[in-house]
Coordinates of C-alpha atoms in Angstrom, one line a residue:
M1 CA 0.1 0.0 0.0
K2 CA 1.7 3.2 -1.2
F3 CA 0.3 6.6 -1.1
A4 CA 1.7 9.7 -3.0
S5 CA 0.6 13.3 -2.5
K6 CA 0.0 15.8 -5.4
K7 CA 1.9 19.1 -5.2
I8 CA 3.7 19.3 -1.8
H9 CA 2.8 22.3 0.3
A10 CA 5.1 25.0 1.0
V11 CA 6.2 23.5 4.3
L12 CA 8.5 21.1 2.3
G13 CA 12.0 21.8 2.6
V14 CA 15.6 21.7 1.8
A15 CA 18.0 19.3 0.1
M16 CA 20.8 18.7 2.5
S17 CA 24.1 16.8 2.4
A18 CA 25.8 15.4 5.4
S19 CA 29.4 15.7 4.8
L20 CA 32.2 18.1 3.7
V21 CA 30.9 17.8 0.3
L22 CA 27.3 17.1 -1.3
A23 CA 27.9 16.2 -4.9
A24 CA 25.0 17.4 -6.7
C25 CA 23.3 8.3 -4.2
G26 CA 21.2 -14.1 -16.0
S27 CA 20.5 -17.3 -14.9
G28 CA 21.1 -17.9 -11.4
S29 CA 24.0 -20.5 -12.1
G30 CA 26.5 -17.9 -12.7
S31 CA 28.2 -19.8 -15.4
E32 CA 31.1 -17.6 -16.1
S33 CA 34.4 -19.4 -16.4
S34 CA 36.6 -16.1 -16.5
P35 CA 36.5 -12.5 -15.3
A36 CA 35.5 -11.3 -18.8
A37 CA 32.0 -12.6 -19.5
S38 CA 30.6 -12.1 -22.7
A39 CA 29.1 -8.8 -23.0
T40 CA 25.4 -8.2 -22.1
T41 CA 23.6 -5.0 -22.3
G42 CA 20.5 -3.6 -20.8
A43 CA 19.7 -2.8 -17.1
S44 CA 18.5 -6.2 -16.5
A45 CA 21.4 -7.9 -18.1
S46 CA 22.3 -11.4 -16.5
A47 CA 25.7 -13.2 -16.6
A48 CA 26.6 -14.9 -19.8
P49 CA 28.8 -17.9 -20.5
A50 CA 32.2 -17.1 -21.1
S51 CA 33.1 -20.3 -22.9
A52 CA 34.0 -18.2 -25.9
S53 CA 36.2 -15.9 -24.2
P54 CA 40.1 -16.1 -24.8
A55 CA 42.0 -18.1 -22.1
Q56 CA 42.9 -16.0 -19.1
P57 CA 46.5 -16.0 -17.7
K58 CA 46.9 -17.9 -14.4
L59 CA 45.9 -15.6 -11.5
E60 CA 47.9 -16.0 -8.2
P61 CA 45.7 -16.2 -5.0
Y62 CA 44.7 -12.7 -3.6
T63 CA 42.5 -11.7 -0.8
I64 CA 40.1 -8.7 -1.4
K65 CA 39.3 -6.7 2.0
M66 CA 36.1 -4.9 1.6
F67 CA 34.5 -2.5 4.1
V68 CA 31.1 -1.3 3.8
P69 CA 28.7 0.2 6.6
G70 CA 25.6 -1.4 8.0
I71 CA 24.6 -3.8 10.8
P72 CA 27.3 -6.3 11.3
Q73 CA 26.1 -9.8 10.6
K74 CA 26.6 -12.9 12.7
E75 CA 27.4 -15.1 9.9
Q76 CA 29.5 -12.8 7.8
N77 CA 32.5 -15.3 7.9
L78 CA 30.5 -18.0 6.5
V79 CA 29.0 -15.9 3.6
N80 CA 32.7 -14.5 2.9
E81 CA 33.8 -18.4 2.8
E82 CA 31.1 -19.4 0.4
I83 CA 31.7 -16.4 -1.9
S84 CA 35.4 -17.2 -1.8
K85 CA 34.7 -20.9 -2.9
Y86 CA 32.8 -19.4 -5.7
L87 CA 35.4 -17.0 -6.9
K88 CA 38.4 -19.3 -6.9
D89 CA 37.8 -20.8 -10.3
K90 CA 36.9 -17.4 -11.6
I91 CA 39.6 -14.9 -10.6
N92 CA 41.1 -16.9 -7.7
V93 CA 40.2 -14.3 -5.2
T94 CA 39.2 -14.7 -1.5
L95 CA 36.8 -12.1 -0.2
D96 CA 37.2 -10.6 3.3
M97 CA 33.9 -8.2 3.5
Q98 CA 33.6 -6.5 6.8
V99 CA 30.5 -4.6 7.9
I100 CA 31.0 -1.6 10.0
D101 CA 28.2 -0.2 11.9
W102 CA 26.6 3.2 10.6
G103 CA 27.4 5.0 13.9
S104 CA 31.1 4.5 13.7
W105 CA 31.6 4.2 10.1
A106 CA 33.1 7.4 9.3
D107 CA 35.3 7.7 12.2
K108 CA 36.8 4.1 11.8
M109 CA 37.2 4.6 8.0
N110 CA 38.9 7.9 8.5
L111 CA 41.5 6.1 10.9
K112 CA 42.1 3.5 8.3
Y113 CA 43.0 6.1 5.7
A114 CA 44.9 7.9 8.3
S115 CA 47.2 4.9 9.1
N116 CA 47.5 3.7 5.6
E117 CA 45.9 0.5 6.3
V118 CA 46.0 -1.9 3.5
F119 CA 42.7 -2.7 2.0
D120 CA 41.0 -2.8 -1.4
I121 CA 37.4 -1.8 -1.6
T122 CA 35.2 0.8 0.4
W123 CA 31.6 1.9 -0.3
T124 CA 31.5 5.3 -1.2
T125 CA 28.8 8.2 -1.5
S126 CA 28.6 11.8 -2.1
W127 CA 27.8 12.9 1.4
D128 CA 30.7 10.8 2.9
N129 CA 33.4 13.3 2.2
W130 CA 33.6 11.7 -1.2
V131 CA 35.6 14.6 -2.9
G132 CA 37.7 14.8 0.3
K133 CA 38.6 11.2 -0.3
I134 CA 39.7 12.1 -3.9
N135 CA 41.6 15.3 -3.0
N136 CA 43.4 13.2 -0.3
K137 CA 44.1 10.4 -2.6
S138 CA 42.4 8.0 -0.4
I139 CA 40.6 6.4 -3.4
I140 CA 41.9 6.0 -6.9
Q141 CA 41.0 6.8 -10.3
V142 CA 39.6 3.7 -12.1
D143 CA 39.0 4.8 -15.8
D144 CA 41.7 2.8 -17.3
L145 CA 41.1 0.0 -14.9
M146 CA 37.4 -0.1 -16.0
A147 CA 38.3 0.0 -19.7
K148 CA 40.6 -3.0 -19.2
H149 CA 38.7 -5.1 -16.7
A150 CA 34.9 -3.8 -16.6
K151 CA 33.9 -3.5 -20.3
E152 CA 30.8 -5.5 -19.5
A153 CA 30.0 -3.4 -16.6
M154 CA 30.1 -0.3 -18.7
Q155 CA 27.7 -1.7 -21.1
I156 CA 25.3 -2.4 -18.5
I157 CA 25.5 1.1 -16.6
D158 CA 23.5 4.1 -18.2
P159 CA 26.2 6.4 -19.9
K160 CA 24.6 9.3 -18.4
V161 CA 25.3 7.9 -14.9
L162 CA 29.0 7.1 -16.0
N163 CA 29.3 10.7 -17.1
G164 CA 27.5 11.9 -14.2
I165 CA 29.7 10.6 -11.5
K166 CA 32.9 12.0 -13.2
Y167 CA 34.9 14.5 -10.8
N168 CA 37.1 16.9 -12.9
G169 CA 36.6 14.4 -15.9
K170 CA 37.8 11.3 -14.1
T171 CA 36.1 8.4 -12.5
Y172 CA 36.6 7.1 -8.8
G173 CA 34.1 4.7 -8.2
M174 CA 31.6 2.1 -9.6
P175 CA 27.9 3.0 -9.1
T176 CA 25.4 0.4 -8.2
N177 CA 23.1 -0.1 -11.3
K178 CA 19.7 0.8 -9.7
E179 CA 17.0 3.5 -9.5
F180 CA 18.6 7.0 -9.6
A181 CA 15.7 9.1 -8.9
A182 CA 14.3 9.3 -5.2
N183 CA 11.4 10.8 -3.4
K184 CA 10.9 11.6 0.5
G185 CA 8.3 10.5 3.1
F186 CA 7.7 8.0 6.1
L187 CA 7.9 4.4 6.5
V188 CA 4.9 3.4 8.8
R189 CA 4.3 0.1 10.5
K190 CA 1.5 -1.6 8.4
D191 CA 0.3 -4.0 11.2
L192 CA -0.3 -0.9 13.4
V193 CA -2.1 0.9 10.6
E194 CA -4.5 -1.9 10.2
K195 CA -4.9 -2.6 13.9
Y196 CA -6.2 0.8 14.3
K197 CA -8.0 1.2 10.9
F198 CA -5.8 4.4 10.2
D199 CA -6.5 5.6 6.6
L200 CA -3.4 6.7 5.1
S201 CA -5.1 8.0 2.0
T202 CA -6.0 11.0 4.0
V203 CA -2.3 11.8 4.5
K204 CA -1.4 14.5 2.2
K205 CA 1.1 16.4 4.5
P206 CA 3.0 15.4 7.6
E207 CA 0.7 17.1 10.0
D208 CA -1.8 14.7 8.8
M209 CA -0.2 11.9 10.7
E210 CA -0.6 13.6 14.2
P211 CA -3.9 11.9 15.0
F212 CA -2.2 8.6 14.3
F213 CA 0.9 9.5 16.4
E214 CA -1.7 10.4 19.3
V215 CA -3.3 7.1 19.2
I216 CA 0.0 5.2 19.2
K217 CA 1.2 7.1 22.2
K218 CA -1.8 6.4 24.1
N219 CA -2.3 2.7 23.2
E220 CA 1.1 1.4 22.5
P221 CA 3.3 1.7 25.7
G222 CA 7.0 1.9 24.9
M223 CA 6.2 2.7 21.0
I224 CA 8.0 5.6 19.6
P225 CA 5.4 7.3 17.3
F226 CA 8.0 9.1 15.0
L227 CA 11.7 8.0 15.4
S228 CA 14.3 10.7 14.8
G229 CA 18.2 10.5 15.3
K230 CA 21.1 12.8 15.4
S231 CA 21.3 12.6 11.6
N232 CA 17.7 11.6 10.7
G233 CA 15.1 14.0 11.4
L234 CA 11.8 15.3 9.8
P235 CA 13.5 17.5 7.3
I236 CA 14.7 14.2 5.6
A237 CA 11.1 13.7 4.7
L238 CA 10.4 17.2 3.3
Q239 CA 13.7 18.6 2.0
E240 CA 13.2 18.2 -1.7
G241 CA 9.6 19.4 -1.9
S242 CA 10.6 23.1 -2.4
F243 CA 14.5 23.3 -2.4
I244 CA 17.2 21.3 -4.0
S245 CA 21.0 21.1 -3.5
A246 CA 23.1 22.8 -6.0
G247 CA 26.0 20.6 -5.0
S248 CA 27.1 22.1 -1.7
S249 CA 29.9 21.6 0.6
A250 CA 28.4 21.2 3.9
T251 CA 24.8 20.7 5.5
N252 CA 22.3 23.3 4.1
L253 CA 24.7 25.2 1.9
G254 CA 24.2 25.4 -1.8
A255 CA 20.5 25.2 -2.1
M256 CA 18.4 26.7 -4.7
D257 CA 14.6 27.0 -4.8
R258 CA 13.3 24.0 -6.8
N259 CA 10.2 25.9 -8.2
T260 CA 12.4 28.4 -10.0
P261 CA 14.5 28.2 -13.0
E262 CA 17.5 30.3 -11.7
L263 CA 20.7 28.7 -10.8
K264 CA 20.8 31.0 -7.7
L265 CA 21.7 30.0 -4.2
I266 CA 19.3 30.9 -1.2
D267 CA 20.0 31.3 2.6
V268 CA 18.1 28.1 3.9
Y269 CA 18.2 29.1 7.5
T270 CA 16.2 32.2 6.8
D271 CA 13.8 30.5 4.6
S272 CA 10.3 30.5 6.2
R273 CA 9.8 26.8 4.6
Y274 CA 12.6 25.4 6.3
V275 CA 11.8 27.3 9.5
D276 CA 8.4 25.8 9.4
I277 CA 9.9 22.0 9.3
L278 CA 12.0 22.7 12.4
K279 CA 8.9 24.2 14.2
L280 CA 6.8 21.1 13.3
A281 CA 9.5 18.9 14.6
N282 CA 9.8 20.8 17.8
K283 CA 6.0 20.6 18.2
W284 CA 6.2 16.8 17.7
Y285 CA 9.0 16.5 20.3
K286 CA 7.0 18.6 22.9
A287 CA 3.9 16.4 22.3
G288 CA 6.0 13.2 22.9
Y289 CA 5.9 11.8 19.5
I290 CA 9.8 12.0 18.9
N291 CA 11.9 9.9 21.3
K292 CA 13.8 11.8 23.9
D293 CA 17.3 10.5 23.0
A294 CA 16.7 11.8 19.2
A295 CA 19.5 14.4 19.4
T296 CA 22.1 11.9 20.5
L297 CA 20.7 8.5 18.8
S298 CA 23.3 7.2 16.5
D299 CA 22.0 3.6 16.0
F300 CA 18.9 4.7 13.9
G301 CA 18.8 1.3 11.8
G302 CA 18.9 -0.9 14.8
T303 CA 16.2 1.1 16.7
Y304 CA 13.5 1.1 13.8
R305 CA 14.2 -2.6 13.5
S306 CA 13.6 -3.1 17.4
G307 CA 9.7 -3.4 16.9
K308 CA 9.3 -0.4 19.1
V309 CA 9.0 2.3 16.2
F310 CA 5.6 3.3 14.4
A311 CA 7.1 5.8 11.8
F312 CA 10.4 7.1 10.6
P313 CA 11.7 9.6 7.8
E314 CA 13.1 7.7 4.7
T315 CA 14.3 8.2 1.2
L316 CA 11.9 6.4 -0.9
K317 CA 11.5 4.6 -4.2
P318 CA 9.1 1.8 -5.4
G319 CA 8.9 -1.1 -3.3
K320 CA 11.1 0.6 -0.6
D321 CA 8.7 -0.5 2.2
T322 CA 8.8 -4.3 1.0
E323 CA 12.6 -4.0 0.9
V324 CA 12.8 -2.6 4.3
S325 CA 10.1 -5.2 5.5
Q326 CA 12.3 -8.2 4.3
A327 CA 15.4 -6.8 6.0
S328 CA 13.8 -5.8 9.3
G329 CA 11.3 -8.8 9.7
L330 CA 8.6 -6.1 10.4
P331 CA 5.8 -5.0 8.0
W332 CA 6.2 -1.4 6.7
V333 CA 4.1 0.7 4.3
Q334 CA 5.5 4.1 2.7
V335 CA 3.8 7.4 2.6
E336 CA 5.4 9.8 0.0
F337 CA 5.5 13.5 0.4
T338 CA 7.8 14.6 -2.6
K339 CA 8.0 14.2 -6.3
P340 CA 10.9 12.0 -7.4
L341 CA 14.0 13.8 -8.3
I342 CA 17.2 12.9 -10.0
T343 CA 20.3 14.9 -8.8
T344 CA 23.7 14.6 -8.9
N345 CA 23.8 13.5 -5.4
S346 CA 21.6 10.7 -6.2
T347 CA 23.7 9.2 -9.2
L348 CA 26.7 9.4 -6.6
G349 CA 24.4 7.7 -3.9
N350 CA 26.2 4.3 -3.7
M351 CA 29.5 3.5 -5.2
L352 CA 32.4 1.2 -4.7
S353 CA 35.9 2.6 -4.9
I354 CA 39.3 1.1 -4.8
S355 CA 41.6 2.3 -1.9
R356 CA 44.9 3.7 -2.6
T357 CA 46.5 1.0 -0.5
S358 CA 45.1 -1.9 -2.6
K359 CA 47.9 -4.3 -3.9
D360 CA 46.2 -5.5 -6.9
P361 CA 43.8 -3.1 -8.3
E362 CA 43.4 -5.0 -11.6
R363 CA 42.2 -8.0 -9.8
V364 CA 39.8 -6.0 -7.6
M365 CA 38.3 -4.3 -10.9
M366 CA 37.8 -7.9 -12.2
F367 CA 35.9 -8.5 -8.9
L368 CA 33.9 -5.3 -9.4
N369 CA 32.9 -6.2 -12.9
L370 CA 31.5 -9.7 -11.8
L371 CA 29.2 -7.8 -9.3
Y372 CA 27.5 -6.5 -12.7
T373 CA 27.5 -9.7 -14.6
D374 CA 27.3 -12.6 -12.1
K375 CA 23.8 -12.9 -11.0
T376 CA 24.8 -15.7 -8.5
L377 CA 27.9 -13.5 -6.9
V378 CA 25.6 -10.3 -6.5
N379 CA 22.8 -12.3 -4.9
M380 CA 25.3 -14.1 -2.4
I381 CA 26.7 -10.7 -1.3
A382 CA 23.2 -9.1 -0.9
F383 CA 21.3 -12.1 0.5
G384 CA 23.8 -14.8 1.8
I385 CA 23.8 -18.6 1.2
E386 CA 21.1 -20.2 -0.7
G387 CA 19.7 -23.0 1.5
K388 CA 20.7 -21.5 4.6
H389 CA 19.8 -17.7 4.5
F390 CA 17.2 -17.8 1.6
V391 CA 15.5 -20.4 -0.5
K392 CA 14.2 -20.3 -3.9
K393 CA 10.6 -20.0 -4.6
S394 CA 11.0 -19.7 -8.4
D395 CA 13.9 -18.9 -10.7
N396 CA 13.7 -15.2 -9.5
T397 CA 11.8 -15.2 -6.2
V398 CA 13.1 -16.3 -2.8
D399 CA 12.2 -16.1 0.9
F400 CA 13.5 -17.0 4.3
P401 CA 13.9 -20.7 5.1
Q402 CA 10.7 -22.1 6.9
G403 CA 10.9 -20.8 10.5
M404 CA 13.5 -18.2 10.0
T405 CA 13.0 -14.5 10.0
A406 CA 15.2 -11.4 9.5
Q407 CA 15.8 -11.1 13.3
T408 CA 16.8 -14.8 13.5
S409 CA 18.9 -15.2 10.2
G410 CA 22.5 -15.0 10.6
Y411 CA 22.9 -12.9 7.5
S412 CA 20.2 -10.3 6.7
L413 CA 22.2 -7.3 5.7
G414 CA 19.6 -5.5 4.0
A415 CA 21.7 -3.4 1.8
P416 CA 21.4 -4.7 -1.9
Y417 CA 21.5 -1.2 -3.2
M418 CA 25.3 -1.1 -2.4
F419 CA 26.3 -3.9 -4.8
G420 CA 26.9 -4.0 -8.6
N421 CA 23.8 -4.5 -10.8
Q422 CA 20.8 -4.4 -8.5
F423 CA 18.6 -5.3 -11.6
N424 CA 20.1 -8.8 -11.1
D425 CA 19.0 -9.2 -7.6
Y426 CA 16.3 -11.7 -6.8
L427 CA 13.0 -10.5 -5.7
W428 CA 11.8 -11.5 -2.3
A429 CA 8.3 -13.2 -1.6
G430 CA 5.8 -10.3 -1.4
E431 CA 7.7 -8.0 -3.6
D432 CA 6.2 -6.6 -6.9
P433 CA 7.1 -8.9 -9.8
Q434 CA 7.2 -5.6 -11.8
K435 CA 9.7 -4.1 -9.4
W436 CA 12.6 -3.6 -11.9
E437 CA 10.2 -2.3 -14.6
K438 CA 9.0 0.1 -12.2
F439 CA 12.3 1.4 -11.2
K440 CA 13.0 2.1 -14.8
K441 CA 9.8 4.3 -15.0
F442 CA 10.5 5.8 -11.7
N443 CA 13.8 7.2 -13.3
A444 CA 12.1 8.1 -16.5
D445 CA 9.2 10.1 -14.8
A446 CA 11.3 11.9 -12.3
D447 CA 12.3 15.5 -12.4
E448 CA 16.0 16.4 -13.3
A449 CA 17.6 18.7 -10.8
K450 CA 18.9 22.1 -11.8
G451 CA 22.5 21.9 -11.5
L452 CA 22.6 17.9 -12.4
G453 CA 26.1 17.1 -13.0
F454 CA 27.7 19.8 -10.9
I455 CA 30.1 18.9 -8.4
F456 CA 31.7 21.3 -5.9
N457 CA 35.4 21.5 -5.5
N458 CA 35.9 22.6 -1.6
E459 CA 39.7 22.9 -2.0
K460 CA 39.5 26.7 -1.5
V461 CA 37.1 26.8 1.4
K462 CA 38.2 23.4 3.2
N463 CA 39.1 25.1 6.2
E464 CA 35.9 27.2 6.5
I465 CA 34.0 23.9 5.8
S466 CA 35.8 22.2 8.8
A467 CA 34.9 25.3 11.0
Y468 CA 31.4 25.3 9.7
N469 CA 30.8 21.6 10.5
N470 CA 32.3 22.0 14.0
A471 CA 29.8 24.8 14.7
L472 CA 26.9 23.0 13.0
A473 CA 27.5 19.9 15.4
E474 CA 26.5 22.0 18.4
Y475 CA 22.8 22.7 17.4
F476 CA 21.8 21.0 14.3
P477 CA 21.0 17.4 15.8
G478 CA 18.7 19.2 18.2
L479 CA 17.0 21.3 15.6
I480 CA 16.2 18.6 13.2
T481 CA 15.0 16.3 15.8
G482 CA 12.8 18.9 17.3
T483 CA 14.7 18.7 20.6
L484 CA 15.7 22.3 20.5
D485 CA 13.2 25.3 19.7
P486 CA 14.2 26.9 16.4
V487 CA 12.8 30.2 17.5
E488 CA 15.5 30.4 20.2
Y489 CA 18.3 28.3 18.9
L490 CA 18.3 28.5 15.1
P491 CA 19.5 32.1 15.2
K492 CA 22.3 31.3 17.6
M493 CA 23.4 28.5 15.3
V494 CA 23.5 30.9 12.4
E495 CA 25.5 33.2 14.1
K496 CA 28.1 30.7 14.7
L497 CA 28.0 29.5 11.3
K498 CA 28.6 32.9 9.9
A499 CA 31.5 33.3 12.3
A500 CA 33.0 30.0 10.9
G501 CA 32.7 31.2 7.2
M502 CA 29.2 30.3 6.0
D503 CA 28.8 33.2 3.8
K504 CA 32.4 32.6 2.0
I505 CA 31.6 29.0 1.3
N506 CA 28.3 29.8 -0.3
A507 CA 30.0 32.4 -2.5
E508 CA 32.4 30.0 -3.5
V509 CA 29.8 27.4 -4.5
Q510 CA 27.9 30.2 -6.6
T511 CA 31.1 31.2 -8.3
Q512 CA 31.9 27.5 -9.2
L513 CA 28.1 26.9 -10.1
N514 CA 28.3 29.9 -12.5
E515 CA 31.4 28.8 -14.2
W516 CA 29.9 25.3 -14.7
A517 CA 26.5 26.7 -16.0
Q518 CA 28.4 28.7 -18.5
A519 CA 30.7 26.0 -19.6
N520 CA 27.8 23.7 -20.0
K521 CA 25.4 26.2 -21.6
K522 CA 23.0 25.8 -18.8

């Protein structure tokens, strides 16, 4: 059950990044006998037999160490072992994939870069200081490697996406082949909607959820009506209704009005639409709808999986509710508040990049190529071991083994969007059989953001950005979660942000945006 509003009201807010740079997101047998499978084309291309491929030179054993964020899995080592067996006769690789919890992801990865730890692959995204990693040479350029070892992947990924992720004309990561648009809204517990006979078709704006929150608060002890966290608040569900990022350098900088054609930055913090979002969050916090620890909560994913949450803000797509239901073992339904939008940020939303400390980048690229061409491999990484973590119901549909749930499974990562060609993923029981076709339509029908393809270079203002983000940390989590009253605390935050160099940063974003627009005839 899914409900989309028509035109969103003026309360909808601002597209924000969460780092120093916001840029702008075959058959099941896997029959390849070499890393260079026969080329396949189209978004849903499957692995093709490689029997006609030239003989490959003997490859020495190599271990690929790979880091991704998420919820660490109890049986990760078992899955790694099974994948390694599968890869031995293909590219003679052992996979050591390690999952780092979201709350400590940035800190732990920064330590790895600083200490020059040897590893091969990291998940990257525009909002996780992606440009900083490029400028610091933490990740390497991969254009030549792709041309040599990933020809099949390059035929599968949309050329517009391959061009859109380039930074200064060069490629620094392999994007997941998936939906590239996004809209915003809530995920809501479906069983509680049905229990209390809530009519979600009446929800056209966030305020329409308030009667439902009140019922949950009064009748479900211990249940959080609307979960928020220090990086996840009400603005997530509303940001792109009226505003859009121009490719900013820090949270809430470089924003433009979505409803005008001008490539002109605006001051988010003084815009009444954004202030209204913060006021609504504060109202909900005071009413007891938002968890009291919201401003400090870092384990957002673990909390909504706990069974004690009625609703939370989320970036959406067709079938997002079913995906989260499968991963969490809880039934969810989505409520949408914004029209789908494709931004530079969304094309850069999920990439796998090669570390500068990798000892064999060529082998790593062979592995990355297989994630796009080998259906068995990508599903093992996404969903685990067939027969143990999932069972097939048909050629392309799977479910948990009898008696198993997401909570009891030893491997329920819930992050297929991070890996290779998602159009090769199995569908889970209950998912729409037309899911991948709807993804394509979702992309085709979405608005294209102003400034699509613009990526900000923060080098000239990186000191100001660092000071800005330090100042932001004092008030921002409290404001987006409603913990702090924006009437009192938003002006205090803006004063500190201006002292840290906010205006200088925005001026540099505007200068680069103007230059980009002129060069690209926008």
